mmCIF file of C-alpha atoms in Angstrom:
data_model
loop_
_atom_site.group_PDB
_atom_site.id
_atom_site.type_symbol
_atom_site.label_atom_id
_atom_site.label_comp_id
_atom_site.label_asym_id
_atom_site.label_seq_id
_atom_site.Cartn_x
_atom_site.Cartn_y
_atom_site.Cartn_z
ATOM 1 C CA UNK L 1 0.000 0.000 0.000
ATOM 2 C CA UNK L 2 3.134 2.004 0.289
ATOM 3 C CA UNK L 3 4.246 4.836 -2.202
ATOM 4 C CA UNK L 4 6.122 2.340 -5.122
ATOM 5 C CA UNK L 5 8.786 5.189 -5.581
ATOM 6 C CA UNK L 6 9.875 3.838 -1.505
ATOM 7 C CA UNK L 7 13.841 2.640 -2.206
ATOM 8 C CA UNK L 8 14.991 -0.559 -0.486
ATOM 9 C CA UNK L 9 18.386 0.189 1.450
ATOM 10 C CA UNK L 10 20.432 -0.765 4.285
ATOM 11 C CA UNK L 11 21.370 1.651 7.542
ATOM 12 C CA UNK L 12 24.563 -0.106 8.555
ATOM 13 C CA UNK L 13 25.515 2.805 10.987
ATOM 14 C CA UNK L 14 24.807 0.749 14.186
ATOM 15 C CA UNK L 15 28.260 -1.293 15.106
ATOM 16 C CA UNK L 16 27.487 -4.986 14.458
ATOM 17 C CA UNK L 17 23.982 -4.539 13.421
ATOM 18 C CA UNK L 18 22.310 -4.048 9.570
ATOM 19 C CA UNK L 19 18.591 -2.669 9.204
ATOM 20 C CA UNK L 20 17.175 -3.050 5.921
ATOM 21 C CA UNK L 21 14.892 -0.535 5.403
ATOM 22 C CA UNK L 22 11.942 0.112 2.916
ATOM 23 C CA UNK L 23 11.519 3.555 2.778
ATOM 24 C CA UNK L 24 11.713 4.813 6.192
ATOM 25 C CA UNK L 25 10.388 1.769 7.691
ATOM 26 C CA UNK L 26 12.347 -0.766 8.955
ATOM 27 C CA UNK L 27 11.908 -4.509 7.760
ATOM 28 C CA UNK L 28 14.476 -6.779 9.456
ATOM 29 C CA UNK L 29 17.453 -6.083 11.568
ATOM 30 C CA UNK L 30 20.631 -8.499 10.875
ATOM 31 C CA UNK L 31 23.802 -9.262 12.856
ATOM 32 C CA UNK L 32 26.992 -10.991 12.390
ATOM 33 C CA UNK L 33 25.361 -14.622 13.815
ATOM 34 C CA UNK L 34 22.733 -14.216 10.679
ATOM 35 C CA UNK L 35 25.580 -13.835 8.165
ATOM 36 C CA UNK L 36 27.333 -16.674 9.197
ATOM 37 C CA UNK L 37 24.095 -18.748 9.413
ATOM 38 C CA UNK L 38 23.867 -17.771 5.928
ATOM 39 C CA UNK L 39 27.071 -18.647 5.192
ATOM 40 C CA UNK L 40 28.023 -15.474 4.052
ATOM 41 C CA UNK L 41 31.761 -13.418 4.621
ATOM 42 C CA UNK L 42 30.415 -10.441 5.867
ATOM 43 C CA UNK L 43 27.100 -9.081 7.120
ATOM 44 C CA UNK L 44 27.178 -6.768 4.667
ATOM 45 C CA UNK L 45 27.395 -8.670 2.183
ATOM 46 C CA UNK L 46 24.626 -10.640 3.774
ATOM 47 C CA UNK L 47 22.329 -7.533 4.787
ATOM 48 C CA UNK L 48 22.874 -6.704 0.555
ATOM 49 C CA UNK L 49 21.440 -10.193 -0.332
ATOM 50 C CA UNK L 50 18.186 -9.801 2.074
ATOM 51 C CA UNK L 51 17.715 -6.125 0.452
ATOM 52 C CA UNK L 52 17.989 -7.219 -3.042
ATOM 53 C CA UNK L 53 15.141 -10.446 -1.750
ATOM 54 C CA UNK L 54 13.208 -7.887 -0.151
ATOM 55 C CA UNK L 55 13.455 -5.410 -3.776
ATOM 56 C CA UNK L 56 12.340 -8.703 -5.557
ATOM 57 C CA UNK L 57 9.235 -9.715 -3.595
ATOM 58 C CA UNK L 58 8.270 -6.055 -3.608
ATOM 59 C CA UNK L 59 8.555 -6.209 -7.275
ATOM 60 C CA UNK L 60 6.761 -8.850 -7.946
ATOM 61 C CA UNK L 61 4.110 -8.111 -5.404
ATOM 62 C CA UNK L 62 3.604 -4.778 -6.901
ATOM 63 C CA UNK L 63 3.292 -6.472 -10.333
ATOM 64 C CA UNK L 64 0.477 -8.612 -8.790
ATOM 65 C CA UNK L 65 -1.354 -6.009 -7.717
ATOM 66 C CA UNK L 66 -1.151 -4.096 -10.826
ATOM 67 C CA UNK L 67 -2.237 -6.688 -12.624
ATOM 68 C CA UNK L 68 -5.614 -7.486 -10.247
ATOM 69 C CA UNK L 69 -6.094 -4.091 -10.010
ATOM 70 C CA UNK L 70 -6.216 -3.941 -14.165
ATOM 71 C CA UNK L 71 -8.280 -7.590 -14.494
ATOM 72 C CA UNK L 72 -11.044 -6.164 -11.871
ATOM 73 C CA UNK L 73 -10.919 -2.302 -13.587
ATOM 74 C CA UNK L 74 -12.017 -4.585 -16.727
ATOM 75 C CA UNK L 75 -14.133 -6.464 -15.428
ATOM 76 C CA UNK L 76 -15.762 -3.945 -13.815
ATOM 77 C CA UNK L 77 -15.822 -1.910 -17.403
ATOM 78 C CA UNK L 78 -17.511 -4.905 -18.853
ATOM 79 C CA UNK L 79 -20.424 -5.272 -16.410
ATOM 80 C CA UNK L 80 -21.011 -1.502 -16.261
ATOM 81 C CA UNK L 81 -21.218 -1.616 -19.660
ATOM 82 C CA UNK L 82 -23.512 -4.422 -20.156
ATOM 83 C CA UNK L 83 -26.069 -2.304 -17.516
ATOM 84 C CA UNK L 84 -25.344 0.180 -19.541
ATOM 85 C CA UNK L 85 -26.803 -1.260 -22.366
ATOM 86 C CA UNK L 86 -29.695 -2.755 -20.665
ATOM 87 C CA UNK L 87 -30.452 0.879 -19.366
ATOM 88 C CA UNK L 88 -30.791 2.222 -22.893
ATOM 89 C CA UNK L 89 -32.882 -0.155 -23.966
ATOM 90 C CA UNK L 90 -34.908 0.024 -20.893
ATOM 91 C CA UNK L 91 -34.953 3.622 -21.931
ATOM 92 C CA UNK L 92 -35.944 3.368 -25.512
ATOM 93 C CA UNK L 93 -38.538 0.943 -24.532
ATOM 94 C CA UNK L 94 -40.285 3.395 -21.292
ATOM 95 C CA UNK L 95 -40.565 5.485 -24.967
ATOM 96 C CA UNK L 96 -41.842 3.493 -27.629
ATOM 97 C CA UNK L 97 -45.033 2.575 -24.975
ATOM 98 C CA UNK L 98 -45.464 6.099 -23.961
ATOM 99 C CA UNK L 99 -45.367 7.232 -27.483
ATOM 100 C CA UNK L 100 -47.909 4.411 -28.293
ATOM 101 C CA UNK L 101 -50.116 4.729 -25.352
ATOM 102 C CA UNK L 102 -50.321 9.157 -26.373
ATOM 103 C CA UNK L 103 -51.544 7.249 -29.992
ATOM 104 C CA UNK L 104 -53.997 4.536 -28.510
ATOM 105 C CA UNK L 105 -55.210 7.018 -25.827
ATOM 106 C CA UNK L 106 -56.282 10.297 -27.104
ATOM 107 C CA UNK L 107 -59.638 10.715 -24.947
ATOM 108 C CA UNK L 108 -57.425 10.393 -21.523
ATOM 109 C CA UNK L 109 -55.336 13.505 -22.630
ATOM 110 C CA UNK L 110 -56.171 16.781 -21.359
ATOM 111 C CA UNK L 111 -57.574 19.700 -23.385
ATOM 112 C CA UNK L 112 -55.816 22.874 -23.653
ATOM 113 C CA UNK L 113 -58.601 25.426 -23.450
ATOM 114 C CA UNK L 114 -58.309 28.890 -22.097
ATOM 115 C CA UNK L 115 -62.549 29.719 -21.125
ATOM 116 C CA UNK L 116 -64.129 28.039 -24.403
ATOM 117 C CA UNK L 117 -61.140 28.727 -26.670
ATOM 118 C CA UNK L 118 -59.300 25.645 -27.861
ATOM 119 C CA UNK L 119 -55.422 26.820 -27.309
ATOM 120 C CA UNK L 120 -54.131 23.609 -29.194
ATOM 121 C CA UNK L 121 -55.749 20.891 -31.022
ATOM 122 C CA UNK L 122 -55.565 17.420 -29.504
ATOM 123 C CA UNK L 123 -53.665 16.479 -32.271
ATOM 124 C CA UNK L 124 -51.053 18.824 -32.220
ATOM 125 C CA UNK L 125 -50.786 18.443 -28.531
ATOM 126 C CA UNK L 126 -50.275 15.004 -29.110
ATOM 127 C CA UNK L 127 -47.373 15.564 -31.593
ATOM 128 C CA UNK L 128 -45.970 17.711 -28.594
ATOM 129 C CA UNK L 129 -45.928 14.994 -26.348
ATOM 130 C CA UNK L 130 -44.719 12.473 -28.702
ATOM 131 C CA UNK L 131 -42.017 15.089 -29.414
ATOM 132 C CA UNK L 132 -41.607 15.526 -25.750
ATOM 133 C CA UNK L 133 -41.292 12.017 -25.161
ATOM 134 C CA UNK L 134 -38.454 11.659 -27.594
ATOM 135 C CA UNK L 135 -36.258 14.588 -26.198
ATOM 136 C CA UNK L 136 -36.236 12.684 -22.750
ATOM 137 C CA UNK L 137 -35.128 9.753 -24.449
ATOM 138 C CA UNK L 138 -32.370 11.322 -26.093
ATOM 139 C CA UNK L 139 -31.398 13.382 -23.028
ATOM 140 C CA UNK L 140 -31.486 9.822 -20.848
ATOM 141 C CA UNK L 141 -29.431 7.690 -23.192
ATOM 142 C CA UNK L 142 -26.843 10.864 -23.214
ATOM 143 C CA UNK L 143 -26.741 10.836 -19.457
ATOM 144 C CA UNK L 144 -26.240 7.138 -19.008
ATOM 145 C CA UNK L 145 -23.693 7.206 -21.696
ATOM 146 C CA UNK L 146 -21.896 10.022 -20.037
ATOM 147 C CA UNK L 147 -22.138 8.649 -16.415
ATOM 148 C CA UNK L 148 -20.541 5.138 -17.965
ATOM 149 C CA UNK L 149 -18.002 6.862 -19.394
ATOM 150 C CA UNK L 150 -17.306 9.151 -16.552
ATOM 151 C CA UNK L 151 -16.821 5.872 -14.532
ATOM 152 C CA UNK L 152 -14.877 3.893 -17.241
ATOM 153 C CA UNK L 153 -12.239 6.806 -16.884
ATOM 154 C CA UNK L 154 -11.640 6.960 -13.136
ATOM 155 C CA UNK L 155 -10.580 3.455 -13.115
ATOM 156 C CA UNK L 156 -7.388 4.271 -14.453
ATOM 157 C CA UNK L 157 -5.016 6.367 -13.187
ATOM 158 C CA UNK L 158 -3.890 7.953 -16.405
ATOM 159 C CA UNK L 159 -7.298 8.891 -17.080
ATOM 160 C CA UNK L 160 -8.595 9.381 -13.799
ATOM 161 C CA UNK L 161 -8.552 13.496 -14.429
ATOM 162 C CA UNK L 162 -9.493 13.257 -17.655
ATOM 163 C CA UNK L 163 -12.982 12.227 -15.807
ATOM 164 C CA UNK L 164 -13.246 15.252 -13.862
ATOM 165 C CA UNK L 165 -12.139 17.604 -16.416
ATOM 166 C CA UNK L 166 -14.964 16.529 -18.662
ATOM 167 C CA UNK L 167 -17.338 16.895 -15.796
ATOM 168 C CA UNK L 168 -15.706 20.290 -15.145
ATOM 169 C CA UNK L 169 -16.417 21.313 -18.659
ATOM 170 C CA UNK L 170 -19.963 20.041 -19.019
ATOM 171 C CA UNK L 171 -21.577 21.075 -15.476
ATOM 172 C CA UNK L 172 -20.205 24.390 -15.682
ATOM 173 C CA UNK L 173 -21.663 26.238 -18.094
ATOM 174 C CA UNK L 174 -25.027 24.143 -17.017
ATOM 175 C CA UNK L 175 -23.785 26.065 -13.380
ATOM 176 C CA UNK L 176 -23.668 29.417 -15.026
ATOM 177 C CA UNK L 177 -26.707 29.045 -17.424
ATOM 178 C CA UNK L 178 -29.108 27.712 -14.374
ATOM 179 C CA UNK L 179 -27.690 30.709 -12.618
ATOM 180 C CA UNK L 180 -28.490 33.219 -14.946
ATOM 181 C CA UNK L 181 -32.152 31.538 -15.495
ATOM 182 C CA UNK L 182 -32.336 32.200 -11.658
ATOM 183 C CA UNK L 183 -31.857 35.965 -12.158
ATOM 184 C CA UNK L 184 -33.914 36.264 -14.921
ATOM 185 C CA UNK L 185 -36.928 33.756 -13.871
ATOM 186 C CA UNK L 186 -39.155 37.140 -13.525
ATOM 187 C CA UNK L 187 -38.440 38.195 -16.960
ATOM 188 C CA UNK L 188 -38.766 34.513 -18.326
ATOM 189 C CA UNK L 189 -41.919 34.254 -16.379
ATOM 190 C CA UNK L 190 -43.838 37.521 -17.633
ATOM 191 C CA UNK L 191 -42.396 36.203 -21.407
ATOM 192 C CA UNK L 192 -44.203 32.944 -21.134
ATOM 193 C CA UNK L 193 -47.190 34.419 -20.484
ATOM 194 C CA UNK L 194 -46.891 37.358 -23.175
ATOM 195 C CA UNK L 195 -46.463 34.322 -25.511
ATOM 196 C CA UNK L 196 -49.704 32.416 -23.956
ATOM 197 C CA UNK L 197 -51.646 35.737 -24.455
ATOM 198 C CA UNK L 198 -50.719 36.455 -27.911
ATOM 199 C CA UNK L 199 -50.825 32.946 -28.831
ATOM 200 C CA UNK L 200 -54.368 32.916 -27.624
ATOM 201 C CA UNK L 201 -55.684 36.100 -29.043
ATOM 202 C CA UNK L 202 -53.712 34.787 -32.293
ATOM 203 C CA UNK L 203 -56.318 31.404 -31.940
ATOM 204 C CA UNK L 204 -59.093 33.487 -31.237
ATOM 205 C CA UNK L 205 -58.993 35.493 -34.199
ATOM 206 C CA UNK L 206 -58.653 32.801 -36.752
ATOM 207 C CA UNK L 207 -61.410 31.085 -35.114
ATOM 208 C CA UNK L 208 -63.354 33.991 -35.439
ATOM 209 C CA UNK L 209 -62.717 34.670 -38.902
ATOM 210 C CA UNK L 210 -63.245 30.870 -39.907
ATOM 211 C CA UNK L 211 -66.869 30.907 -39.028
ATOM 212 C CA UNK L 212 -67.842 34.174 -40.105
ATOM 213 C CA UNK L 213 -66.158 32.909 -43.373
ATOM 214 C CA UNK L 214 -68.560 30.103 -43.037
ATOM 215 C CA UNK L 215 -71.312 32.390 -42.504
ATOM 216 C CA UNK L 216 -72.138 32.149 -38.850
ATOM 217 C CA UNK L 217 -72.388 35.220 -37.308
ATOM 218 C CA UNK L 218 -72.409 36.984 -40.434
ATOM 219 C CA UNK L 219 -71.056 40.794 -40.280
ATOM 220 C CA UNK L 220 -71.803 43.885 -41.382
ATOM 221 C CA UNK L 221 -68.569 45.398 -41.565
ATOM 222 C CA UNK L 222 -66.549 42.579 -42.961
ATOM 223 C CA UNK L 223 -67.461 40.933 -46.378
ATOM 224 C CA UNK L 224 -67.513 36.612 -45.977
ATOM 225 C CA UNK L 225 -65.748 36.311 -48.623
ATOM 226 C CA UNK L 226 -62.975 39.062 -47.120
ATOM 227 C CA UNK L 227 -63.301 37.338 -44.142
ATOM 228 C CA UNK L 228 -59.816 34.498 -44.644
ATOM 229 C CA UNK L 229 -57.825 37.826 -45.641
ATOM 230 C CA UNK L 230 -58.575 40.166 -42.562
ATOM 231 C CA UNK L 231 -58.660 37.193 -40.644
ATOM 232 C CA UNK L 232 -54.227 36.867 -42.185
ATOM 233 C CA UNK L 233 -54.045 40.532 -41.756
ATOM 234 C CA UNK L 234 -55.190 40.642 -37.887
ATOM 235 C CA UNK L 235 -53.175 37.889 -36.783
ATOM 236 C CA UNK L 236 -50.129 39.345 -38.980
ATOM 237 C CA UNK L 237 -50.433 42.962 -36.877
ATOM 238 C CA UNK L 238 -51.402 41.156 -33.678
ATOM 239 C CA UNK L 239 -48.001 39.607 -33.633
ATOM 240 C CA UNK L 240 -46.051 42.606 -35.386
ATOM 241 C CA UNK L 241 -47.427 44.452 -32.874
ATOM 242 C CA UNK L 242 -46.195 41.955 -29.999
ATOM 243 C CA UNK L 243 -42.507 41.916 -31.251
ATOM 244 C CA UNK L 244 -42.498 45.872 -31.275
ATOM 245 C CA UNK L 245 -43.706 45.770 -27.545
ATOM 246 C CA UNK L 246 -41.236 43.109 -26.611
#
């Protein structure tokens, strides 16, 4: 668990004694009697032979662990991606049956009416859901994608900043723009409901131009068969008019 960089030496500054040392921890302490045992000359020579053991083992150790460090990082890689790929189709499959129950289902959606004016048709509103639906898909299969890669980079060390940097990069503009929507949510708030209003009165208009170009009410001051072009020409102002204010 020790830095690998720690050196392997031998403090023979103690008469008649050797410590071989890893680092700055001590491993063994050797005498004269050990040398002999040995059968070596001198306990230096002796103490030189137990530090180059000691550089071995840690060598090979250290190889060990490199190498069931790298076999579990893959294996790891592997299953993460395999529930990776189980998530996105889980994800593409949560919208294929959404998409088909907005199709099958069109009587349990809700009706966008403001008083007795239809804001959207049910059919367009459907094609916003369906649309809807889509985006999440595509934003879920990115973030899955990202998170697995994300994690596929921090298990090696070479590439373990790599990780953060793109998570760096990507959250923080996200950080700035969600800050900036903050400051602005009044504005954004009193926009969105400019837009419902002349969106509405847009609707309105049209509607009320179709049926007096079908003859109910009919009107004195507009023609019926004028009634299609002033309805264009209203709308037209009612939304030039709109952009000036804004």
């Amino acid at each position: 668990d020790e830095s690998d960089t720690d050196d392997v030496h031998v403090d023979a500054s103690h008469p008649g004694l050797a410590i071989v040392l890893v680092g700055n921890r001590p491993i063994v302490e050797l005498t004269q009697d050990d040398a002999e045992a040995a059968g070596d000359v001198t306990l230096e020579a002796h103490a030189a032979g137990v530090a180059e053991n000691i550089r071995s083992a840690l060598k090979t150790e250290r190889t060990r662990r490199d190498i069931s460090k790298r076999v579990f990082s893959w294996s790891l890689i592997i299953l993460s991606g395999l529930a990776a790929f189980l998530a996105l189709r889980k994800a593409r499959d949560f919208s294929v049956s959404a998409r088909a129950w907005i199709t099958d289902h069109p009587d349990r959606l809700p009706l966008l009416r403001v008083g007795s004016v239809e804001v959207m048709r049910p059919a367009a509103f459907q094609g916003l859901l369906r649309l809807g639906v889509s985006l999440l898909e595509r934003a879920g299969q990115l973030a899955i994608l990202y998170i697995w890669l994300v994690f596929v980079l921090s298990r090696f060390e070479r590439t373990k900043d790599l990780g953060g940097k793109i998570t760096s990069l990507i959250l923080a503009p996200l950080g700035v723009l969600a800050s900036r929507i903050a400051l602005s949510l009044p504005l954004v708030a009193v926009s969105i409901v400019a837009a419902i209003v002349v969106f509405t009165v847009v609707r309105f208009v049209r509607l009320f131009f179709n049926s007096v170009d079908a003859g109910e009410p009919p009107l004195s001051w507009v023609p019926q068969d004028l009634a299609a072009a002033t309805s264009g020409i209203r709308r037209i102002a009612i939304v030039i008019v709109a952009i000036v204010v804004v």
